[in-house]
Amino acid sequence: MAGLVLPLEGVSQEIAINGDNPPQEFFVKESAFGSVDISPPTIPIPVIDASMLSSEGELEKLRSALTTWGCFQAIGHGIPSSLLDKVSEVGKEFFSLPMEEKRKCLLSACDGEGFGSDVVVSQEQVLDWCNRLFLMVFPDDQRILNLWPENPNDFGETLIEYTMKLRSVMDAVFEAIAKSLRLEDDVFLKHFGEKAVMQARFNFYPPCPRTDKVLGLKPHSDKSCITVLLQDKEVEGLQVFGDNQWSRVPTIPDALIFNLGDQMEVRFQVHVTKGHKKCYPEKNFLWSELTNCSVEKIRKKIFLAKFHNLNAC
């Protein structure tokens, strides 16, 4: 089974449509991070106003967020609400298409791009209750355009516009992170030039009858440098792990969730301790947060994750 893409009849969206119960392969087992909690407490992670990052007060809030949480919700980022709604909508439209249409973007096991679900790497693997569409957006010469949906017909245009605006926001955030840590302004930016890798993953979570046993995404930390998450406006699901418990992250309309990823460990000398990642630039600590995503019995939801990585070779 290792390295195989799940057959289409095993995809969670199709199971949900057919009204079937999830197979045992989707059931989360006990782990160091506990079992599935269907009603964890809500915890307000730090909120940063991106339009105020030139102020000392907001920079201090940013430093505190990164050294204690490793993630924050960004408001005031300047990306229009209409564009955020549009990029979510084209994702929803794609996942609502008939399977024969979605097959045109079918996931490739060798590079992981396209439409599908989990790639199976072991017999013991717990499967995520989600379908995903994973695409390379930048550098533009590395796009595999035959995996990009042609329906809806404005999908590509919308995703590229959102990514370009997000790149400007992320440049400002990288500079602000450096300032908040009393480092040179370009200490992070110089690693994210024109060849910086930006990938998009639309995660679609169908309704699930076994919310007590199944997760949309298993506990994980992201392999990117920074992940930016656009949550569903109507349905919560993101959870973060801290103080030995999972907590729900409340949805703030039009906010973007920034989460530090594992590449900080490799590139910026992060030390792994007790499941968290710590970075040591001038005795400051950056934490990469563990996250998961729950599922709903009745409501479906869609999240868009953008992964920002180091310059491509």
Coordinates of C-alpha atoms in Angstrom, one line a residue:
M1 CA 0.0 0.0 0.0
A2 CA 2.9 2.4 0.6
G3 CA 3.0 5.4 -1.7
L4 CA -0.4 4.7 -3.2
V5 CA -3.2 7.2 -3.7
L6 CA -6.5 6.1 -2.2
P7 CA -9.0 4.7 -4.7
L8 CA -11.8 7.2 -5.5
E9 CA -14.4 5.0 -3.7
G10 CA -12.3 5.5 -0.5
V11 CA -12.5 9.3 -0.6
S12 CA -14.3 10.7 2.3
Q13 CA -16.5 13.0 0.2
E14 CA -17.9 10.1 -1.7
I15 CA -18.5 8.1 1.5
A16 CA -20.4 11.0 3.0
I17 CA -22.5 11.4 -0.2
N18 CA -23.5 7.7 0.0
G19 CA -24.4 8.0 3.7
D20 CA -21.9 5.4 4.7
N21 CA -20.2 5.1 8.1
P22 CA -16.4 5.7 7.9
P23 CA -14.2 2.6 7.6
Q24 CA -11.9 1.8 10.5
E25 CA -9.0 3.3 8.6
F26 CA -10.4 6.7 9.5
F27 CA -10.7 6.1 13.2
V28 CA -8.1 8.1 15.3
K29 CA -6.2 6.0 17.8
E30 CA -5.0 7.1 21.2
S31 CA -1.8 9.0 20.9
A32 CA 0.5 11.3 22.9
F33 CA -1.9 14.1 22.1
G34 CA -5.0 12.3 23.4
S35 CA -8.1 11.0 21.7
V36 CA -10.7 12.9 19.7
D37 CA -12.5 15.6 21.8
I38 CA -15.8 16.6 20.1
S39 CA -16.2 19.7 22.2
P40 CA -12.8 21.1 23.3
P41 CA -12.7 24.6 24.9
T42 CA -12.4 27.6 22.7
I43 CA -9.2 29.7 23.1
P44 CA -8.6 33.1 21.6
I45 CA -5.2 32.9 20.0
P46 CA -3.5 36.3 19.6
V47 CA -5.0 38.8 17.1
I48 CA -2.5 41.0 15.3
D49 CA -3.5 44.1 13.3
A50 CA -1.3 43.9 10.2
S51 CA -2.0 47.6 9.3
M52 CA -0.3 48.6 12.6
L53 CA 2.9 46.6 12.3
S54 CA 5.0 49.7 12.2
S55 CA 4.0 50.5 15.8
E56 CA 6.1 49.3 18.8
G57 CA 3.0 48.1 20.6
E58 CA 1.8 45.8 17.7
L59 CA 5.4 44.5 17.2
E60 CA 5.5 43.6 20.9
K61 CA 2.2 41.8 20.5
L62 CA 3.6 39.9 17.5
R63 CA 6.7 38.9 19.4
S64 CA 4.6 37.6 22.3
A65 CA 2.3 35.7 19.9
L66 CA 5.3 34.0 18.2
T67 CA 7.2 33.2 21.4
T68 CA 4.2 31.8 23.3
W69 CA 1.9 30.4 20.6
G70 CA 3.7 30.2 17.3
C71 CA 0.5 31.3 15.6
F72 CA -1.8 34.3 15.4
Q73 CA -4.9 35.7 13.6
A74 CA -4.2 38.7 11.3
I75 CA -6.7 41.4 10.7
G76 CA -6.3 44.6 8.9
H77 CA -4.2 42.8 6.2
G78 CA -5.7 44.8 3.3
I79 CA -7.0 41.8 1.2
P80 CA -10.6 42.7 0.2
S81 CA -13.3 40.6 1.8
S82 CA -14.8 40.1 -1.7
L83 CA -11.6 38.4 -2.8
L84 CA -11.5 36.2 0.3
D85 CA -15.1 35.2 -0.4
K86 CA -14.3 34.5 -4.0
V87 CA -11.3 32.3 -3.5
S88 CA -13.3 30.2 -1.0
E89 CA -16.3 30.1 -3.4
V90 CA -14.3 28.7 -6.3
G91 CA -13.0 26.0 -4.0
K92 CA -16.5 25.1 -2.9
E93 CA -17.7 25.1 -6.6
F94 CA -14.9 22.7 -7.5
F95 CA -15.6 20.2 -4.8
S96 CA -19.3 20.3 -5.6
L97 CA -18.6 19.1 -9.2
P98 CA -19.4 15.5 -10.3
M99 CA -16.6 13.1 -9.8
E100 CA -15.9 12.7 -13.5
E101 CA -15.1 16.4 -13.7
K102 CA -12.8 16.3 -10.6
R103 CA -11.0 13.3 -12.1
K104 CA -9.4 15.6 -14.6
C105 CA -7.3 17.0 -11.7
L106 CA -6.6 13.6 -10.1
L107 CA -3.8 13.5 -7.6
S108 CA -0.4 12.1 -8.6
A109 CA 1.4 9.9 -6.1
C110 CA 4.9 11.0 -7.2
D111 CA 4.5 14.8 -6.7
G112 CA 1.4 15.0 -4.4
E113 CA -0.3 17.7 -6.5
G114 CA -3.9 17.6 -7.7
F115 CA -7.2 16.4 -6.4
G116 CA -7.6 13.5 -4.0
S117 CA -7.1 12.4 -0.5
D118 CA -4.4 10.7 1.6
V119 CA -1.4 9.0 0.0
V120 CA -1.1 5.7 1.9
V121 CA 2.4 5.2 3.3
S122 CA 1.7 2.4 5.8
Q123 CA -0.9 -0.2 6.8
E124 CA -1.3 1.4 10.2
Q125 CA -2.0 4.9 8.8
V126 CA -5.0 6.8 10.1
L127 CA -6.7 8.5 7.2
D128 CA -7.9 12.1 7.2
W129 CA -11.6 12.8 6.6
C130 CA -11.1 15.3 3.8
N131 CA -10.6 15.8 0.2
R132 CA -7.9 18.2 -1.0
L133 CA -6.8 20.1 -4.0
F134 CA -3.0 20.8 -3.8
L135 CA -1.4 23.1 -6.3
M136 CA 1.9 24.8 -6.9
V137 CA 1.2 28.5 -7.5
F138 CA 4.7 30.1 -7.4
P139 CA 7.2 30.0 -9.0
D140 CA 4.9 30.2 -11.9
D141 CA 7.2 28.1 -14.2
Q142 CA 6.6 25.2 -11.8
R143 CA 2.9 25.1 -12.1
I144 CA 1.4 21.8 -13.4
L145 CA -1.5 23.5 -15.2
N146 CA -3.2 20.3 -16.3
L147 CA -4.0 19.7 -12.6
W148 CA -5.6 23.1 -12.3
P149 CA -9.4 23.1 -12.5
E150 CA -11.0 24.6 -15.7
N151 CA -14.3 24.5 -13.9
P152 CA -15.1 27.0 -12.4
N153 CA -13.5 28.9 -15.3
D154 CA -12.2 31.7 -13.0
F155 CA -10.5 29.4 -10.6
G156 CA -7.0 30.0 -11.7
E157 CA -7.3 33.7 -12.1
T158 CA -8.8 34.0 -8.6
L159 CA -6.2 31.8 -6.9
I160 CA -3.3 33.7 -8.5
E161 CA -4.8 37.1 -7.6
Y162 CA -5.3 36.0 -3.9
T163 CA -1.7 34.5 -3.8
M164 CA -0.1 37.7 -5.1
K165 CA -1.9 39.9 -2.6
L166 CA -1.1 37.4 0.2
R167 CA 2.6 37.5 -0.8
S168 CA 2.7 41.2 -0.2
V169 CA 1.1 40.7 3.2
M170 CA 3.6 37.9 4.1
D171 CA 6.6 40.1 3.1
A172 CA 5.3 42.7 5.6
V173 CA 4.9 40.0 8.2
F174 CA 8.4 38.6 7.7
E175 CA 9.9 42.0 8.1
A176 CA 7.8 42.7 11.2
I177 CA 8.8 39.4 12.7
A178 CA 12.5 40.3 12.3
K179 CA 11.9 43.7 13.8
S180 CA 10.0 42.3 16.8
L181 CA 13.0 40.0 17.5
R182 CA 15.5 42.9 17.1
L183 CA 17.0 41.3 14.0
E184 CA 17.9 42.9 10.6
D185 CA 14.8 43.7 8.7
D186 CA 15.6 41.4 5.8
V187 CA 16.9 38.4 7.8
F188 CA 13.8 36.3 6.7
L189 CA 12.9 38.2 3.5
K190 CA 16.2 37.4 1.8
H191 CA 15.3 33.8 1.8
F192 CA 11.9 34.4 0.1
G193 CA 12.7 36.1 -3.2
E194 CA 11.1 35.8 -6.6
K195 CA 11.7 32.0 -6.5
A196 CA 10.0 31.5 -3.1
V197 CA 7.7 28.5 -3.2
M198 CA 4.0 29.2 -2.6
Q199 CA 1.6 26.3 -2.6
A200 CA -2.2 26.2 -2.1
R201 CA -4.2 23.4 -0.6
F202 CA -8.0 23.6 -0.5
N203 CA -9.2 21.2 2.2
F204 CA -12.9 20.1 1.9
Y205 CA -14.4 18.4 5.0
P206 CA -17.7 16.6 4.3
P207 CA -20.2 15.9 7.1
C208 CA -19.2 12.9 9.2
P209 CA -21.5 10.7 11.4
R210 CA -18.6 9.8 13.7
T211 CA -17.2 13.0 15.0
D212 CA -16.1 11.1 18.1
K213 CA -13.7 8.9 16.2
V214 CA -12.7 10.8 13.1
L215 CA -10.6 14.0 12.3
G216 CA -10.5 16.1 9.2
L217 CA -6.8 16.4 9.7
K218 CA -4.7 14.4 12.2
P219 CA -2.4 16.2 14.7
H220 CA 0.5 17.7 12.7
S221 CA 2.9 20.6 12.4
D222 CA 3.3 22.1 8.9
K223 CA 6.5 21.5 6.9
S224 CA 6.5 25.0 5.4
C225 CA 8.2 28.1 6.9
I226 CA 4.8 29.8 7.4
T227 CA 1.3 28.5 6.7
V228 CA -1.5 31.0 6.2
L229 CA -5.0 29.6 6.7
L230 CA -8.3 31.0 5.5
Q231 CA -10.9 29.4 7.6
D232 CA -14.5 28.7 6.6
K233 CA -16.5 31.8 7.8
E234 CA -19.4 29.7 9.1
V235 CA -17.9 26.5 10.5
E236 CA -15.1 26.3 13.0
G237 CA -12.7 23.3 13.0
L238 CA -9.1 24.3 13.6
Q239 CA -7.6 23.2 16.9
V240 CA -4.3 24.0 18.5
F241 CA -2.4 21.9 21.1
G242 CA -1.1 23.7 24.2
D243 CA -0.9 23.1 27.9
N244 CA -1.5 19.4 27.3
Q245 CA -4.9 19.9 25.7
W246 CA -6.6 20.7 22.4
S247 CA -8.5 24.0 22.0
R248 CA -10.7 25.3 19.3
V249 CA -9.6 28.5 17.4
P250 CA -12.6 30.8 17.0
T251 CA -13.4 32.1 13.5
I252 CA -12.9 35.8 12.9
P253 CA -14.5 36.8 9.5
D254 CA -11.8 37.7 7.0
A255 CA -8.9 37.1 9.4
L256 CA -5.9 35.0 8.2
I257 CA -4.3 32.6 10.6
F258 CA -0.5 32.6 10.4
N259 CA 1.2 29.4 11.7
L260 CA 5.0 28.9 11.9
G261 CA 6.2 25.7 10.3
D262 CA 8.9 23.2 10.4
Q263 CA 11.3 24.9 7.9
M264 CA 12.0 27.4 10.7
E265 CA 13.8 24.5 12.4
V266 CA 16.0 23.7 9.5
R267 CA 16.8 27.2 8.3
F268 CA 16.7 29.2 11.4
Q269 CA 18.3 26.8 14.0
V270 CA 15.2 25.7 15.8
H271 CA 15.5 23.2 18.6
V272 CA 12.8 20.6 19.0
T273 CA 11.6 20.2 22.6
K274 CA 8.5 18.3 23.8
G275 CA 6.7 18.5 20.4
H276 CA 7.3 22.2 19.9
K277 CA 9.9 24.0 17.9
K278 CA 12.0 26.7 19.4
C279 CA 14.2 29.1 17.6
Y280 CA 17.2 30.9 19.1
P281 CA 17.8 34.3 17.3
E282 CA 19.3 36.4 20.1
K283 CA 17.7 34.3 22.8
N284 CA 14.2 34.7 21.5
F285 CA 12.0 31.6 21.1
L286 CA 9.7 30.9 18.1
W287 CA 7.2 28.1 18.5
S288 CA 5.7 26.0 15.7
E289 CA 2.2 25.0 16.8
L290 CA 0.7 21.5 16.5
T291 CA -2.8 21.7 14.9
N292 CA -5.6 19.4 13.8
C293 CA -9.0 19.9 12.2
S294 CA -12.3 18.5 13.5
V295 CA -15.3 17.4 11.4
E296 CA -19.0 18.1 11.7
K297 CA -22.0 15.7 11.7
I298 CA -24.2 17.9 9.4
R299 CA -22.2 20.9 8.0
K300 CA -19.5 20.7 5.4
K301 CA -16.6 23.2 5.4
I302 CA -13.7 24.3 3.3
F303 CA -10.4 25.7 4.4
L304 CA -7.6 27.2 2.2
A305 CA -4.0 26.8 3.4
K306 CA -1.2 28.6 1.7
F307 CA 2.3 27.3 2.3
H308 CA 5.2 29.8 2.0
N309 CA 8.6 28.1 1.6
L310 CA 12.2 29.0 0.9
N311 CA 13.5 30.0 -2.5
A312 CA 13.4 27.1 -5.0
C313 CA 16.7 26.0 -6.5

